PDB file of C-alpha atoms in Angstrom:
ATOM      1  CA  UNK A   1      -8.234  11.942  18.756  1.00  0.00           C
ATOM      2  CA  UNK A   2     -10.261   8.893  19.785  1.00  0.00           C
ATOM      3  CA  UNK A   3      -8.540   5.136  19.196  1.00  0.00           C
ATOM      4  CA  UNK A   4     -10.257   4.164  16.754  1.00  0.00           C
ATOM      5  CA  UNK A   5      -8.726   7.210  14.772  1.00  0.00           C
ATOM      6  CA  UNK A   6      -5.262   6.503  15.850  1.00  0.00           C
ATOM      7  CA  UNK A   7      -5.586   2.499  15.075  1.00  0.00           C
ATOM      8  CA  UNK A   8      -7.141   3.279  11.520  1.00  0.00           C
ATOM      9  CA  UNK A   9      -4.389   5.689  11.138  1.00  0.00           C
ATOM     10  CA  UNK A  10      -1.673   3.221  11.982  1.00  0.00           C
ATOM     11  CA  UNK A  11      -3.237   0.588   9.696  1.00  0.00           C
ATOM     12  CA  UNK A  12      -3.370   2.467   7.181  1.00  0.00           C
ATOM     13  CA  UNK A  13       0.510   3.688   7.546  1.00  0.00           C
ATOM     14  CA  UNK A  14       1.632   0.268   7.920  1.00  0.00           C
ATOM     15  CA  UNK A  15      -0.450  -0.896   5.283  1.00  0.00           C
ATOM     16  CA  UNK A  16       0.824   1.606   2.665  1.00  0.00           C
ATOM     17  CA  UNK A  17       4.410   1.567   3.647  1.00  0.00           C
ATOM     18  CA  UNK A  18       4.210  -2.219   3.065  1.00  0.00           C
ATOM     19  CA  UNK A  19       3.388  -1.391  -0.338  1.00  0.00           C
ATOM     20  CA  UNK A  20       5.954   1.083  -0.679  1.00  0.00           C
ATOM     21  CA  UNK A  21       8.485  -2.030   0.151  1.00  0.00           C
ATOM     22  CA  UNK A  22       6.464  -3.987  -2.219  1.00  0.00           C
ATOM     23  CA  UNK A  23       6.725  -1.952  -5.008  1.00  0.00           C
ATOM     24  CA  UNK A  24      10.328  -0.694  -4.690  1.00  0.00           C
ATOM     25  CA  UNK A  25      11.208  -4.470  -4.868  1.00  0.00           C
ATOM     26  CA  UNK A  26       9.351  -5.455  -8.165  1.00  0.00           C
ATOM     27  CA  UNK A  27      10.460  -2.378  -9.315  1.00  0.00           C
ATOM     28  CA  UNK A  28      14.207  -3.436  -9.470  1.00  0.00           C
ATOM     29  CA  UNK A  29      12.702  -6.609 -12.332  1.00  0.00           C
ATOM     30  CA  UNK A  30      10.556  -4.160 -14.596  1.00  0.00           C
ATOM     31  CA  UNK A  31      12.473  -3.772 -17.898  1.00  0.00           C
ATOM     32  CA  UNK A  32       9.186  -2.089 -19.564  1.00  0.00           C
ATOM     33  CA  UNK A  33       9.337   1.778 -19.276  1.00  0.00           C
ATOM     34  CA  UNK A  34       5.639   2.132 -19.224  1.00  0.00           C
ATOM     35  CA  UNK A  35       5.336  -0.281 -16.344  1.00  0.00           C
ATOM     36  CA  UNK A  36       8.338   1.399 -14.378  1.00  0.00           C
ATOM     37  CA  UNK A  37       6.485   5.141 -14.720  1.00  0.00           C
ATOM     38  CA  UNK A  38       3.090   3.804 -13.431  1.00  0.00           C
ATOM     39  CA  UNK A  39       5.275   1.908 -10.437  1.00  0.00           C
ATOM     40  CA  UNK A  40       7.156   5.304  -9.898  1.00  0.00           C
ATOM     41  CA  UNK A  41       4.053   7.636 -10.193  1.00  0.00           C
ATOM     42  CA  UNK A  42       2.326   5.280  -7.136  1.00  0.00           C
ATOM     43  CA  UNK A  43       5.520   5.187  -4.922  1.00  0.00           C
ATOM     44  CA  UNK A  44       5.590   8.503  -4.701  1.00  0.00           C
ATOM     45  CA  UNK A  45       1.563   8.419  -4.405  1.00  0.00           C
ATOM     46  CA  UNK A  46       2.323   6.188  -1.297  1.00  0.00           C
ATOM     47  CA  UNK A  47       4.747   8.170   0.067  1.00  0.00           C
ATOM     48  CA  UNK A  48       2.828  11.672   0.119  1.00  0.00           C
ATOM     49  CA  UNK A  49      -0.301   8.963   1.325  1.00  0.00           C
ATOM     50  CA  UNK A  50       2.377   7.933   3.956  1.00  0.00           C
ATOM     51  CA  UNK A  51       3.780  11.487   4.892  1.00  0.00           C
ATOM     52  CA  UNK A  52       0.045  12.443   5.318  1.00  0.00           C
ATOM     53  CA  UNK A  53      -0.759   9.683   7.650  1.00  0.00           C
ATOM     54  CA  UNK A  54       2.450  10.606  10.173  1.00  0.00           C
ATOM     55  CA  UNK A  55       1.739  13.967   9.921  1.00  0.00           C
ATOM     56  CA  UNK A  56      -1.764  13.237  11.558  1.00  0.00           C
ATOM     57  CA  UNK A  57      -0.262  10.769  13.718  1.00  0.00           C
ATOM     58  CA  UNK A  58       2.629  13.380  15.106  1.00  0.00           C
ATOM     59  CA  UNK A  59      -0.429  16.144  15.740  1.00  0.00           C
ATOM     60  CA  UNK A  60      -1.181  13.736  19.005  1.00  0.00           C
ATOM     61  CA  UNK A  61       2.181  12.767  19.376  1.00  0.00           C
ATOM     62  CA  UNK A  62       1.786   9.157  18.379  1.00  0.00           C
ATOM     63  CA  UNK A  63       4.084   6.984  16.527  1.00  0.00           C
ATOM     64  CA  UNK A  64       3.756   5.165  13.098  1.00  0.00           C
ATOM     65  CA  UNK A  65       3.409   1.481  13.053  1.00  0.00           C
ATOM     66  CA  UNK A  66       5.523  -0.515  10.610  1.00  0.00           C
ATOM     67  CA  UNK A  67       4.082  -3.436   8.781  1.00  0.00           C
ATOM     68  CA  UNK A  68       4.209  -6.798  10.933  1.00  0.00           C
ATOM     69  CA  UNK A  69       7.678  -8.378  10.455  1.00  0.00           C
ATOM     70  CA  UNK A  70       6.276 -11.830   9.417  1.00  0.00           C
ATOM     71  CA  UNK A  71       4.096 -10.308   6.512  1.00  0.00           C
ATOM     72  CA  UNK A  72       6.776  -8.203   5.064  1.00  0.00           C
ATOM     73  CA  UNK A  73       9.579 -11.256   5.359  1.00  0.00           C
ATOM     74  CA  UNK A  74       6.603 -13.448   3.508  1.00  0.00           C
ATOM     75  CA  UNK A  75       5.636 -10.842   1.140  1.00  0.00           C
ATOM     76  CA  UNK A  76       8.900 -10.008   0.038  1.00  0.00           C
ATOM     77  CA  UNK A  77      10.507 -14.307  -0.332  1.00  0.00           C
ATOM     78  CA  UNK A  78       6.908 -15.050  -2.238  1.00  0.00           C
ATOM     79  CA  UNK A  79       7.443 -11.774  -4.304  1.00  0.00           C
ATOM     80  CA  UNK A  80      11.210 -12.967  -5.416  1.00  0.00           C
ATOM     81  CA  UNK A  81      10.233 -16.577  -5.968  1.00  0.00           C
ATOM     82  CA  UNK A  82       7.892 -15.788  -8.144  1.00  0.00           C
ATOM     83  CA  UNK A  83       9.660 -13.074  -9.808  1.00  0.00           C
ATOM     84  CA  UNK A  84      12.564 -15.651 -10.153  1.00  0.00           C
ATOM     85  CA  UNK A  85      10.013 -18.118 -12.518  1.00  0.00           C
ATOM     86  CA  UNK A  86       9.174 -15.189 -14.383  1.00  0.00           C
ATOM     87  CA  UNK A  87      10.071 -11.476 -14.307  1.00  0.00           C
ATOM     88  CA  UNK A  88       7.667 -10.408 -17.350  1.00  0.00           C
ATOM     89  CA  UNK A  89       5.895  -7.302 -17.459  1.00  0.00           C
ATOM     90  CA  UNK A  90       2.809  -9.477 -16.674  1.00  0.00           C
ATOM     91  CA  UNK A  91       3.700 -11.363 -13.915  1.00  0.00           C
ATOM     92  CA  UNK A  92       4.934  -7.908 -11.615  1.00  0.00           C
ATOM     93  CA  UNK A  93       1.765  -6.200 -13.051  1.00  0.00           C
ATOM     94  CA  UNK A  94       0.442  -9.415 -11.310  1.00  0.00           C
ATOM     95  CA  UNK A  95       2.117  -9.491  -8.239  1.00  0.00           C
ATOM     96  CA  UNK A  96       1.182  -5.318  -8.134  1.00  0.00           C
ATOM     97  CA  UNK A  97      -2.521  -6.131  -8.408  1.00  0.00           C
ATOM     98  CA  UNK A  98      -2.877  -8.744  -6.121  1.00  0.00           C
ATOM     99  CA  UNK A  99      -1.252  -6.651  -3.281  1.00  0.00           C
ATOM    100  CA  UNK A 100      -3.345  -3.671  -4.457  1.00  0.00           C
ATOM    101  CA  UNK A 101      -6.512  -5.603  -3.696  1.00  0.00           C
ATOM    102  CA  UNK A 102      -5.299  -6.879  -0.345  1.00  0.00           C
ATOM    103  CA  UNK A 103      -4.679  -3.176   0.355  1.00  0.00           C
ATOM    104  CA  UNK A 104      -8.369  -2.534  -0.365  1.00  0.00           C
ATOM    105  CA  UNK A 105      -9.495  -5.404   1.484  1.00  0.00           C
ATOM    106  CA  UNK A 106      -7.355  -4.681   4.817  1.00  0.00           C
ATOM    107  CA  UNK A 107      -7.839  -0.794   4.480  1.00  0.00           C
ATOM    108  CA  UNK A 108     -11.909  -1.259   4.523  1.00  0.00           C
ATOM    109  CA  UNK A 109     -12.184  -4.612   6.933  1.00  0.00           C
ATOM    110  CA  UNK A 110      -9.840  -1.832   9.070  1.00  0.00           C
ATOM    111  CA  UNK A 111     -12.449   0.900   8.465  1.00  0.00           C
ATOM    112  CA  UNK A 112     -15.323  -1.455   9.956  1.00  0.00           C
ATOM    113  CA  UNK A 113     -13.223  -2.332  12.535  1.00  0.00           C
ATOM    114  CA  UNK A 114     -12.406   0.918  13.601  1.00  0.00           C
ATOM    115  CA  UNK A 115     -16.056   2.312  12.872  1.00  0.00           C
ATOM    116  CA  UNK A 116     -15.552   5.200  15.871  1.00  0.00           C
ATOM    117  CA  UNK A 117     -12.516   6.991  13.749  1.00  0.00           C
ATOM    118  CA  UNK A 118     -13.178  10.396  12.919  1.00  0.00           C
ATOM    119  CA  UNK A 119     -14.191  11.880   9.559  1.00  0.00           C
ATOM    120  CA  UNK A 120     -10.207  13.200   8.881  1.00  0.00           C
ATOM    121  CA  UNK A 121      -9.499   9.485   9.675  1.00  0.00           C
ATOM    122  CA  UNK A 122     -11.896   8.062   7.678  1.00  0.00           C
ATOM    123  CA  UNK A 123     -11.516  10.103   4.717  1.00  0.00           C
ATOM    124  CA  UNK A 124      -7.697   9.430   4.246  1.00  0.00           C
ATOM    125  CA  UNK A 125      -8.778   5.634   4.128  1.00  0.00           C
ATOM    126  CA  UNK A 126     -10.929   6.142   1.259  1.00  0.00           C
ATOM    127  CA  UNK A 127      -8.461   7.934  -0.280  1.00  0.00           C
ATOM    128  CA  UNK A 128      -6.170   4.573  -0.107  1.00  0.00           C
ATOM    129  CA  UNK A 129      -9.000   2.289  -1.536  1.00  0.00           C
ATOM    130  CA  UNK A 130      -9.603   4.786  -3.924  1.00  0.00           C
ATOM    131  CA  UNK A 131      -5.527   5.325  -4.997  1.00  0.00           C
ATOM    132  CA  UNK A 132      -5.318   1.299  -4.870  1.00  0.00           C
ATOM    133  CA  UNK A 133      -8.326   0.704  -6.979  1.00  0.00           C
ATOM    134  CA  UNK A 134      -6.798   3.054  -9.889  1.00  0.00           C
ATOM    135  CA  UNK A 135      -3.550   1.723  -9.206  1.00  0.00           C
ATOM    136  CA  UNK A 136      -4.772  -1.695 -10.050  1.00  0.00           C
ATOM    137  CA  UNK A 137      -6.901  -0.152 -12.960  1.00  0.00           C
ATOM    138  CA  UNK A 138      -4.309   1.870 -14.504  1.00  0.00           C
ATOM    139  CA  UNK A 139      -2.288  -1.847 -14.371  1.00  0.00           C
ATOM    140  CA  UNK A 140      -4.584  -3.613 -16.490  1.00  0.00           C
ATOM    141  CA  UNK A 141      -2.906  -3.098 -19.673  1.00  0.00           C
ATOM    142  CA  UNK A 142      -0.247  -5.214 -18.740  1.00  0.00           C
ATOM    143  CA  UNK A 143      -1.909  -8.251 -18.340  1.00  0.00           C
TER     144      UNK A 143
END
């Protein structure tokens, strides 16, 4: 396994156990039902994504990376400020679909990076931007 494999792999680890974190927290505001199934159907979408990406990761005995400190301490104080203001349906479906589309952005600026990854590697990123795109779609209605 080249580095570019294990660095996309990492990425993408970090990236979706930072919205694990992200979604457990909003989580603990949604009142809606609705809302708290599609939240619950993606963390568990994120962890299988997750357990898939260590899994990979263990087969060369490397480590997972954890999402940078900083971001996660930023993510989750701008998450519960604005979840303070306003804990509506809306505003977490919000808050979900703004971090889905960073996860989109980050996975595939990670996938360019990391052009040299191998086709395992670069088929379980997809399969992020692809679960964070339908997360975000399947979202919608709560705007």
């Amino acid at each position: 396994m080249n580095s570019d494999t294990v660095a996309l792999l990492k990425e993408c680890d970090a990236g979706c156990k930072m919205g694990v974190e992200s979604m457990k927290q909003v989580r603990s505001y949604a009142e809606d039902g609705k809302l708290i199934a599609v939240i619950d159907k993606y963390l568990e979408r994120h962890d299988d994504f997750g357990d898939k990406c260590h899994r990979m990761l263990n087969q060369v005995k490397e480590t997972t990376q954890d999402p940078p400190k900083m971001a996660s301490a930023f993510a989750k104080i701008s998450t519960d400020m604005k979840l303070m203001m306003e804990k509506d349906s809306h505003k977490i479906a919000e808050i979900l679909i703004d971090g889905c589309n960073m996860g989109v952005k980050s996975t595939t600026e990670n996938m360019h990076k990391y052009n040299k990854a191998d086709a395992g590697s670069m088929n379980l990123a997809k399969e992020l931007v692809e679960m964070e795109q339908k997360m975000s779609q399947d979202l919608l209605q709560f705007l």
